[in-house]
Short mmCIF file of N, CA and C and ligand atoms in Angstrom, two decimals:
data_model
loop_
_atom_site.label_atom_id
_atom_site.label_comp_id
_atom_site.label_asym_id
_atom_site.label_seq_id
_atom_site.Cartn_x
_atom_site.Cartn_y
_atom_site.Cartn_z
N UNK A 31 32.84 130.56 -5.12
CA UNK A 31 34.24 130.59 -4.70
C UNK A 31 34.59 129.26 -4.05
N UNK A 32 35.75 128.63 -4.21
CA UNK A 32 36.18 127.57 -4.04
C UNK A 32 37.26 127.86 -2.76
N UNK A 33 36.90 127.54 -1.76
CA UNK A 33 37.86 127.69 -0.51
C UNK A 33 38.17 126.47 -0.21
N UNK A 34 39.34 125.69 -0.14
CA UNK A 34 40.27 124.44 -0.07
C UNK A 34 40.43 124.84 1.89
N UNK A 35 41.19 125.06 2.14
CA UNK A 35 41.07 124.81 3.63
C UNK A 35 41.66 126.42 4.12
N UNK A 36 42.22 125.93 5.46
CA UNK A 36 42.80 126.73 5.88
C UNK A 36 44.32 126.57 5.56
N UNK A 37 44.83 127.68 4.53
CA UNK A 37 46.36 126.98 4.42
C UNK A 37 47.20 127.62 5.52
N UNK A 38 47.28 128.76 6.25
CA UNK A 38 48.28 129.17 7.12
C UNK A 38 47.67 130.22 8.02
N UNK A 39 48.72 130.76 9.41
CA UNK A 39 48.05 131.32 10.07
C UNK A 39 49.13 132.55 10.00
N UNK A 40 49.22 133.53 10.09
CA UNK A 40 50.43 134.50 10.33
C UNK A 40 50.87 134.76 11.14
N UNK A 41 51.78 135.52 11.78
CA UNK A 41 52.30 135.40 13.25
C UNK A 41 53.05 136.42 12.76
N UNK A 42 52.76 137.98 13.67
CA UNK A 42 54.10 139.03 13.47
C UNK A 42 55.03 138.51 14.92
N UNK A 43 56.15 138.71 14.46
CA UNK A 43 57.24 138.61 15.52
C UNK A 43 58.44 139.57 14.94
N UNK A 44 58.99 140.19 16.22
CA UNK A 44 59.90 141.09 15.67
C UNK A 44 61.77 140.41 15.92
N UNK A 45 61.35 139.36 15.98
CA UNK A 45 63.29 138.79 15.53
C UNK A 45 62.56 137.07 15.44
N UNK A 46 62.85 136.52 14.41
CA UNK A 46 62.97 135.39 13.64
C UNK A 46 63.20 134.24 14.30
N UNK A 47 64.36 134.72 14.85
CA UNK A 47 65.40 133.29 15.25
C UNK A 47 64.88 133.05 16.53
N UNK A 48 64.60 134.26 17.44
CA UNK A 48 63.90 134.08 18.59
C UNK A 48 62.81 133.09 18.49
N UNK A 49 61.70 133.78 17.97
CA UNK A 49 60.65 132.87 17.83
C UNK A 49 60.55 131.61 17.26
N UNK A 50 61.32 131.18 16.76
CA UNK A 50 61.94 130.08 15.68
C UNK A 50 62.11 129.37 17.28
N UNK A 51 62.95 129.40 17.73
CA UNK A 51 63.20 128.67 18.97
C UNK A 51 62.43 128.00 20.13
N UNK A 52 61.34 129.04 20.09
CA UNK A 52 60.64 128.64 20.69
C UNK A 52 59.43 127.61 20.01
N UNK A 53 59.41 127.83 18.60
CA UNK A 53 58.78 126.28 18.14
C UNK A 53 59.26 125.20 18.10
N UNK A 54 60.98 125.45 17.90
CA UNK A 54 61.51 124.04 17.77
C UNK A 54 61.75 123.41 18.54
N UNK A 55 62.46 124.37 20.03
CA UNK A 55 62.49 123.83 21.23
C UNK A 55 61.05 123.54 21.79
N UNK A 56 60.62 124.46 22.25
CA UNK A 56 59.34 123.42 22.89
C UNK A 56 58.34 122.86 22.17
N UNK A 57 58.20 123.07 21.07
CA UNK A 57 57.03 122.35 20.07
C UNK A 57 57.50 121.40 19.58
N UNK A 58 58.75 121.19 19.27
CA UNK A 58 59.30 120.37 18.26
C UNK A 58 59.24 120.36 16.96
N UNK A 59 58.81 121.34 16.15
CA UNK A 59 58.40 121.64 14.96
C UNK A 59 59.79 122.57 14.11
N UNK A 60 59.98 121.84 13.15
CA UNK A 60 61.07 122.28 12.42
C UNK A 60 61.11 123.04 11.21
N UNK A 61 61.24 124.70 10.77
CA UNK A 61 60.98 125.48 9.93
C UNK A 61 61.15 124.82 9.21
N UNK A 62 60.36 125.21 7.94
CA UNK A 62 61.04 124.99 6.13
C UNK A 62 60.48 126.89 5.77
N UNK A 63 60.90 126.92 4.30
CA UNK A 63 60.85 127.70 3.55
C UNK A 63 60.77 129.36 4.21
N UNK A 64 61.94 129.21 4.58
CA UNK A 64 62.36 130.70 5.52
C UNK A 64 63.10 131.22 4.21
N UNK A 65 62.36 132.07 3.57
CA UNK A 65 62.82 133.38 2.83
C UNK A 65 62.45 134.30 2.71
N UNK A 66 63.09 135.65 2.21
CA UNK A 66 62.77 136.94 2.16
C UNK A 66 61.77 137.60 1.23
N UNK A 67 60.64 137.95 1.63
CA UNK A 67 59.84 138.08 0.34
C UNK A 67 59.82 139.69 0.46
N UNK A 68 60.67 140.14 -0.70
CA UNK A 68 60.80 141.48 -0.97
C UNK A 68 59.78 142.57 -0.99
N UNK A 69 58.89 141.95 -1.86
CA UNK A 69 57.45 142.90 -2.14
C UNK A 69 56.58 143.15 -0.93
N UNK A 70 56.95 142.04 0.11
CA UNK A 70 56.12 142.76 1.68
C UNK A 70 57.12 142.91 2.89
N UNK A 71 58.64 143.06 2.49
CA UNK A 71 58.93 143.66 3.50
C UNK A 71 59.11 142.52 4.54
N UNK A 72 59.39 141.24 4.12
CA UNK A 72 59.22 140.61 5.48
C UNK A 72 60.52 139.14 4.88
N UNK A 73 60.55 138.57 6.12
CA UNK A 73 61.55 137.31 6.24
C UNK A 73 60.26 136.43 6.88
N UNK A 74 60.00 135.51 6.03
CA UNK A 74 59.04 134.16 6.37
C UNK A 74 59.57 132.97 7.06
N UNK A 75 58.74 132.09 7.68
CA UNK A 75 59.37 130.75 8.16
C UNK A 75 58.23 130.18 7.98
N UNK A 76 58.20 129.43 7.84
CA UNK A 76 56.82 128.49 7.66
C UNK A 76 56.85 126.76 8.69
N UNK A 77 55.81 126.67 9.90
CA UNK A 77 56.08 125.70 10.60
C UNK A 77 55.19 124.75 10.04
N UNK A 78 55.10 123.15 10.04
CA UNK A 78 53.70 122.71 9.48
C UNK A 78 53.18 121.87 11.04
N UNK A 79 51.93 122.33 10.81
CA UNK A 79 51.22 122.06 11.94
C UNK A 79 50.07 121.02 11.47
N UNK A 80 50.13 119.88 11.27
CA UNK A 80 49.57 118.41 10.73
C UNK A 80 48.91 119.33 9.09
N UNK A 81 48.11 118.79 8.79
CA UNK A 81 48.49 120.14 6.62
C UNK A 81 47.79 121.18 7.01
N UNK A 82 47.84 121.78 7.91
CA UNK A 82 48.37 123.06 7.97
C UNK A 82 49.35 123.95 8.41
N UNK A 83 49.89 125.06 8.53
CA UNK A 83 51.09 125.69 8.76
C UNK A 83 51.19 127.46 9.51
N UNK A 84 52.05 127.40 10.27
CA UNK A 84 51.91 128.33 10.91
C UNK A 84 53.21 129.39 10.13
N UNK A 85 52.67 130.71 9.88
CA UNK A 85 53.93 131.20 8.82
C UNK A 85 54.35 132.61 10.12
N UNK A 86 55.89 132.64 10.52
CA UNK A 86 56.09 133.90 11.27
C UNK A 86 56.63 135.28 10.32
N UNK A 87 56.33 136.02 10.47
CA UNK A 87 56.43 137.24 9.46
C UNK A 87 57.63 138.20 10.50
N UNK A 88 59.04 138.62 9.72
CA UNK A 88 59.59 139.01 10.52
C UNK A 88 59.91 140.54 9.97
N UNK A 89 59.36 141.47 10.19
CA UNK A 89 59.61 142.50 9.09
C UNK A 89 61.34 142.76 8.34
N UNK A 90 61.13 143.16 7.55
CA UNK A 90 62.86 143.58 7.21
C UNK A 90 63.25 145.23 6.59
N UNK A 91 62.29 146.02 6.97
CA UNK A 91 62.62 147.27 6.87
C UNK A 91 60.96 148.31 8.08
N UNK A 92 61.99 149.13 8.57
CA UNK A 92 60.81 149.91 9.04
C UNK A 92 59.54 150.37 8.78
N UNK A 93 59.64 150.23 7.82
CA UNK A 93 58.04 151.06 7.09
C UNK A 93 57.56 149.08 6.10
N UNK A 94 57.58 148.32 6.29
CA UNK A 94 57.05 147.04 6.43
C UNK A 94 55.57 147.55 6.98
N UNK A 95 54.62 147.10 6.61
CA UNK A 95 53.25 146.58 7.32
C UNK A 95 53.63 145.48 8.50
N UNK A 96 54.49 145.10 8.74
CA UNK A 96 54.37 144.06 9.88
C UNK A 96 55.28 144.47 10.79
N UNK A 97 56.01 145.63 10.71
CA UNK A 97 56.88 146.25 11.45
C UNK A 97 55.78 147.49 12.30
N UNK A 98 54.96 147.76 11.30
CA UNK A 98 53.76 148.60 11.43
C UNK A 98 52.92 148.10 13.01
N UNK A 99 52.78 147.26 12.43
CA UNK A 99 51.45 146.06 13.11
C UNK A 99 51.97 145.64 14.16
N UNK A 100 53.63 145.27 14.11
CA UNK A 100 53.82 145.30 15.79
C UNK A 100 54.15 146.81 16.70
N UNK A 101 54.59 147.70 15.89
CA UNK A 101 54.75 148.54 16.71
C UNK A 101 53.39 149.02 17.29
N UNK A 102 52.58 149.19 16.51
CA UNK A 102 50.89 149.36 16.89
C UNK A 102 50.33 148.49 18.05
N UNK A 103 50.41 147.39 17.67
CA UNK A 103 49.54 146.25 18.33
C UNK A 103 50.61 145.26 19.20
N UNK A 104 51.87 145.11 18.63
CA UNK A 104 52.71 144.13 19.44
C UNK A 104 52.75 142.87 18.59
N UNK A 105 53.64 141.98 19.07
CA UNK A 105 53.82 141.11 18.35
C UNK A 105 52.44 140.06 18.44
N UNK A 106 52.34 139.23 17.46
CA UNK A 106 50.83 137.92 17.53
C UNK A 106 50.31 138.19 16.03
N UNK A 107 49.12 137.53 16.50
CA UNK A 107 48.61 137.02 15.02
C UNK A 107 47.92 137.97 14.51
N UNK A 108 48.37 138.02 12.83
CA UNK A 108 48.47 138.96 11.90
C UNK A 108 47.63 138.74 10.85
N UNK A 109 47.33 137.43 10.85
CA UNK A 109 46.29 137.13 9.69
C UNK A 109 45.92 135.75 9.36
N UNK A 110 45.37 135.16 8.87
CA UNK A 110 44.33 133.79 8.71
C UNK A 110 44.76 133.76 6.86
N UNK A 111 45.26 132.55 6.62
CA UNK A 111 45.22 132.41 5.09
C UNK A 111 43.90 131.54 4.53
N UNK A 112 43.22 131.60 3.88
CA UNK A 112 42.50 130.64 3.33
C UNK A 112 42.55 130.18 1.73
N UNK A 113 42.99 128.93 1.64
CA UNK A 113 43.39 128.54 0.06
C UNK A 113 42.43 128.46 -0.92
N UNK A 114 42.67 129.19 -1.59
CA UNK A 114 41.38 129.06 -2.88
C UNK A 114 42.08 128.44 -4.27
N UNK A 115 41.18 127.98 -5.03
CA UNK A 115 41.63 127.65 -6.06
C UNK A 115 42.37 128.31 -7.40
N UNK A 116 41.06 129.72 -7.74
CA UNK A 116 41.78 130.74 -8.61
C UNK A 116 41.11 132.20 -7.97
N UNK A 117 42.69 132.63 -7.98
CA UNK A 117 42.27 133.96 -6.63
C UNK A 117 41.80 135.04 -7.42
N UNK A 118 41.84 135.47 -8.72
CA UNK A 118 41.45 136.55 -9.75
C UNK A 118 39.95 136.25 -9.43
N UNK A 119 39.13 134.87 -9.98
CA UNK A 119 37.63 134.92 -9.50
C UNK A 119 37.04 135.06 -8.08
N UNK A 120 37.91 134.82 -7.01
CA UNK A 120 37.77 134.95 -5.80
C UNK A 120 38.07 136.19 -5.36
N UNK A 121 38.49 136.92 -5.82
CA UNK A 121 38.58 138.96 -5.60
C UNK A 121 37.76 139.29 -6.41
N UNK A 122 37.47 138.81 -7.50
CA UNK A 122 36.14 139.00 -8.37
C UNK A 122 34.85 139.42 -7.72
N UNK A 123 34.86 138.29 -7.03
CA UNK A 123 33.33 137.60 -6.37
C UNK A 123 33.14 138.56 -5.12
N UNK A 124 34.49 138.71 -4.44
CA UNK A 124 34.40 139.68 -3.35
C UNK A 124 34.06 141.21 -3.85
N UNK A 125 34.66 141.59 -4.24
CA UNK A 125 34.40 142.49 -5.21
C UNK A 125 33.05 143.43 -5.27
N UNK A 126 32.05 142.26 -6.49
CA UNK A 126 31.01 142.65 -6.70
C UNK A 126 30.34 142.76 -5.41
N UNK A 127 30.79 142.09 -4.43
CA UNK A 127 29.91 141.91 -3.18
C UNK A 127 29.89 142.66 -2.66
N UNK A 128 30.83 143.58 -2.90
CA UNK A 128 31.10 145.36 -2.11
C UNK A 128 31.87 144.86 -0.68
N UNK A 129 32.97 143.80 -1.70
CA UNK A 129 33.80 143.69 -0.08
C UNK A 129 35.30 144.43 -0.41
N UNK A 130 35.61 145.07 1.04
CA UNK A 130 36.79 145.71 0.70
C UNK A 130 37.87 145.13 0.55
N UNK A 131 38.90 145.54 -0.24
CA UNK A 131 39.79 144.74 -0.69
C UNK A 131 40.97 145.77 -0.46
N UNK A 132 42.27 144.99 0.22
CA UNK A 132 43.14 145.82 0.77
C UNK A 132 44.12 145.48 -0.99
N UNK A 133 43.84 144.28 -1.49
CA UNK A 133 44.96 144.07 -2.69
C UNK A 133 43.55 143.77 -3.73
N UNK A 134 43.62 144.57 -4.78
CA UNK A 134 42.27 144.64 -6.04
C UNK A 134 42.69 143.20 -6.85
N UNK A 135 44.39 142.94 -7.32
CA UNK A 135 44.81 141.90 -7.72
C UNK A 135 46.02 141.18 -6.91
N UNK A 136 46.03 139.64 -7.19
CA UNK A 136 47.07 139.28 -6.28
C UNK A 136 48.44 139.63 -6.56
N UNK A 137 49.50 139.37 -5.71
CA UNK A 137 50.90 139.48 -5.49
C UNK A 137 51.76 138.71 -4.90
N UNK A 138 52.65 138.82 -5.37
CA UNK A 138 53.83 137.32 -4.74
C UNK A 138 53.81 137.31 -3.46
N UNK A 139 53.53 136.17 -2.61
CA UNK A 139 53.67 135.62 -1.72
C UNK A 139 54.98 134.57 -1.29
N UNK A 140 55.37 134.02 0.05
CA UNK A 140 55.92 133.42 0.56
C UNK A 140 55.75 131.82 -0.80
N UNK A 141 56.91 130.91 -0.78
CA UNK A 141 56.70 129.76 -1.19
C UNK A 141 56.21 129.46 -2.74
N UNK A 142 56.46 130.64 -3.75
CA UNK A 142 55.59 131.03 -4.47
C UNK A 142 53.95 130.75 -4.94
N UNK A 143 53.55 131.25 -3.66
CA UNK A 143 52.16 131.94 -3.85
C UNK A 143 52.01 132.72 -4.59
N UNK A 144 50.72 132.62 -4.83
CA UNK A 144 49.85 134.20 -5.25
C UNK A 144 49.06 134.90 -3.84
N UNK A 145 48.96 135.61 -3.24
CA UNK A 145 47.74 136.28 -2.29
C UNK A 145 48.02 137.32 -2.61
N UNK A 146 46.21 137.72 -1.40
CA UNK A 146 45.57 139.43 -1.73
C UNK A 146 44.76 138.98 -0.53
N UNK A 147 44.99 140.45 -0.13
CA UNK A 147 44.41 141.02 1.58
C UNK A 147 43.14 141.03 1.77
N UNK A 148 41.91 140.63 2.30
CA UNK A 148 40.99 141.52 2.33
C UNK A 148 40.86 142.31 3.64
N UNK A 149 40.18 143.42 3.69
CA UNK A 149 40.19 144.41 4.48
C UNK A 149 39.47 143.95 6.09
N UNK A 150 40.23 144.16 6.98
CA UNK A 150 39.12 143.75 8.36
C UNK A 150 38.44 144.58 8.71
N UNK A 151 38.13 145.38 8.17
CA UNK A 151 36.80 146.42 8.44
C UNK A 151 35.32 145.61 7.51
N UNK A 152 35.96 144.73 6.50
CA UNK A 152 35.33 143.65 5.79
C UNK A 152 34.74 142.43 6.20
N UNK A 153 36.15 142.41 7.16
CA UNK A 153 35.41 141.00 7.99
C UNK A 153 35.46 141.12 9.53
N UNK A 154 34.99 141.66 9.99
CA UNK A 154 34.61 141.68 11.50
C UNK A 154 36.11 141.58 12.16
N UNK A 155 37.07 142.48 11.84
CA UNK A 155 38.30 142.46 12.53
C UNK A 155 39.43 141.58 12.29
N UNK A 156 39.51 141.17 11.67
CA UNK A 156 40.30 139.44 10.88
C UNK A 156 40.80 139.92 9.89
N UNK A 157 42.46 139.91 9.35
CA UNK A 157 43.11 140.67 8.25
C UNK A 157 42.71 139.18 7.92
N UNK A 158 42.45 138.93 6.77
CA UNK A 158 42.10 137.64 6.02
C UNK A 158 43.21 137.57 4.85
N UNK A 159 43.60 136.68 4.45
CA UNK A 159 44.87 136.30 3.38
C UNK A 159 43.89 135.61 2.11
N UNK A 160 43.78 135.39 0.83
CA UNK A 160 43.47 134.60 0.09
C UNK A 160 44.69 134.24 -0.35
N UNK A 161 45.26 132.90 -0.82
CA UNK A 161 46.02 131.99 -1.12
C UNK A 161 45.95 131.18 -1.99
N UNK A 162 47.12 131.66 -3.66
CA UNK A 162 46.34 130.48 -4.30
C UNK A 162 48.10 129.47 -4.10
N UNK A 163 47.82 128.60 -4.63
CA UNK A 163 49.24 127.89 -4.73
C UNK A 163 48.70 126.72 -5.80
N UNK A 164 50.42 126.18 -6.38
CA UNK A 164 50.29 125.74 -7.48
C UNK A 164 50.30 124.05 -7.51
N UNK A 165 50.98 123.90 -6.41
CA UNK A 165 51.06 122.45 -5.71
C UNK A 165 50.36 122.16 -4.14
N UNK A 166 50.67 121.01 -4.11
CA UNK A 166 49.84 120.27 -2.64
C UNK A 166 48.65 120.40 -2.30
ZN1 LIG B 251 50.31 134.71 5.01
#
């Protein structure tokens, strides 16, 4: 398996603009690619933090997994992306390994990605992201 870096970190927050503020104002860091990604229920922002990026997940309907995750746990970090090259052999590989897999194949992501979940009962507590992307 080919793991490229760390591409993003997740961040549940339950209002957008709030948290948005507080990166731009005190961090100085200026969103890009804030859109709605239908298939998970969520409104994205993506900060870049030197090449890597911090993505806030804002749910957009109640029954969202990240609407889930804060009502459970509260708002904070939701998951670790790591970029792979081709994510079908990289769920493959997990796979045979008898690792659990919350997504068997990938699904549209933020920025048009591809990712797929693996399970944190898989990895020592860590919702893990695989990430493929087509550029950068
Ligand atoms: Zn993510």
């Amino acid at each position: 398996m080919n793991l490229k870096k760390i591409d993003h970190i997740g961040i549940a927050v339950a209002n957008l603009q709030e948290a948005l503020s507080f990166w731009e104002t005190s961090l100085g860091i200026e969103p890009h690619g804030i859109e709605d990604v239908a298939e998970r229920k969520v409104r994205t922002a993506f900060l870049s933090v030197g090449d890597t990026e911090i993505e806030l997940l804002e749910p957009t309907s109640a029954d969202s997994s990240i609407a889930k995750f804060i009502e459970k746990r509260g708002e904070g970090l939701n998951h670790i992306a790591i970029r792979v090259d081709d994510i079908e052999a990289a769920l493959a590989e997990l796979k045979a390994k008898g690792i659990q897999l919350i997504d068997e194949t990938p699904r549209n992501g933020a920025g048009g990605s591809r990712i797929a979940f693996v399970h944190p009962k898989s990895t020592h507590g860590v919702l893990l992201e695989l990430c493929e992307r087509k550029q950068k």
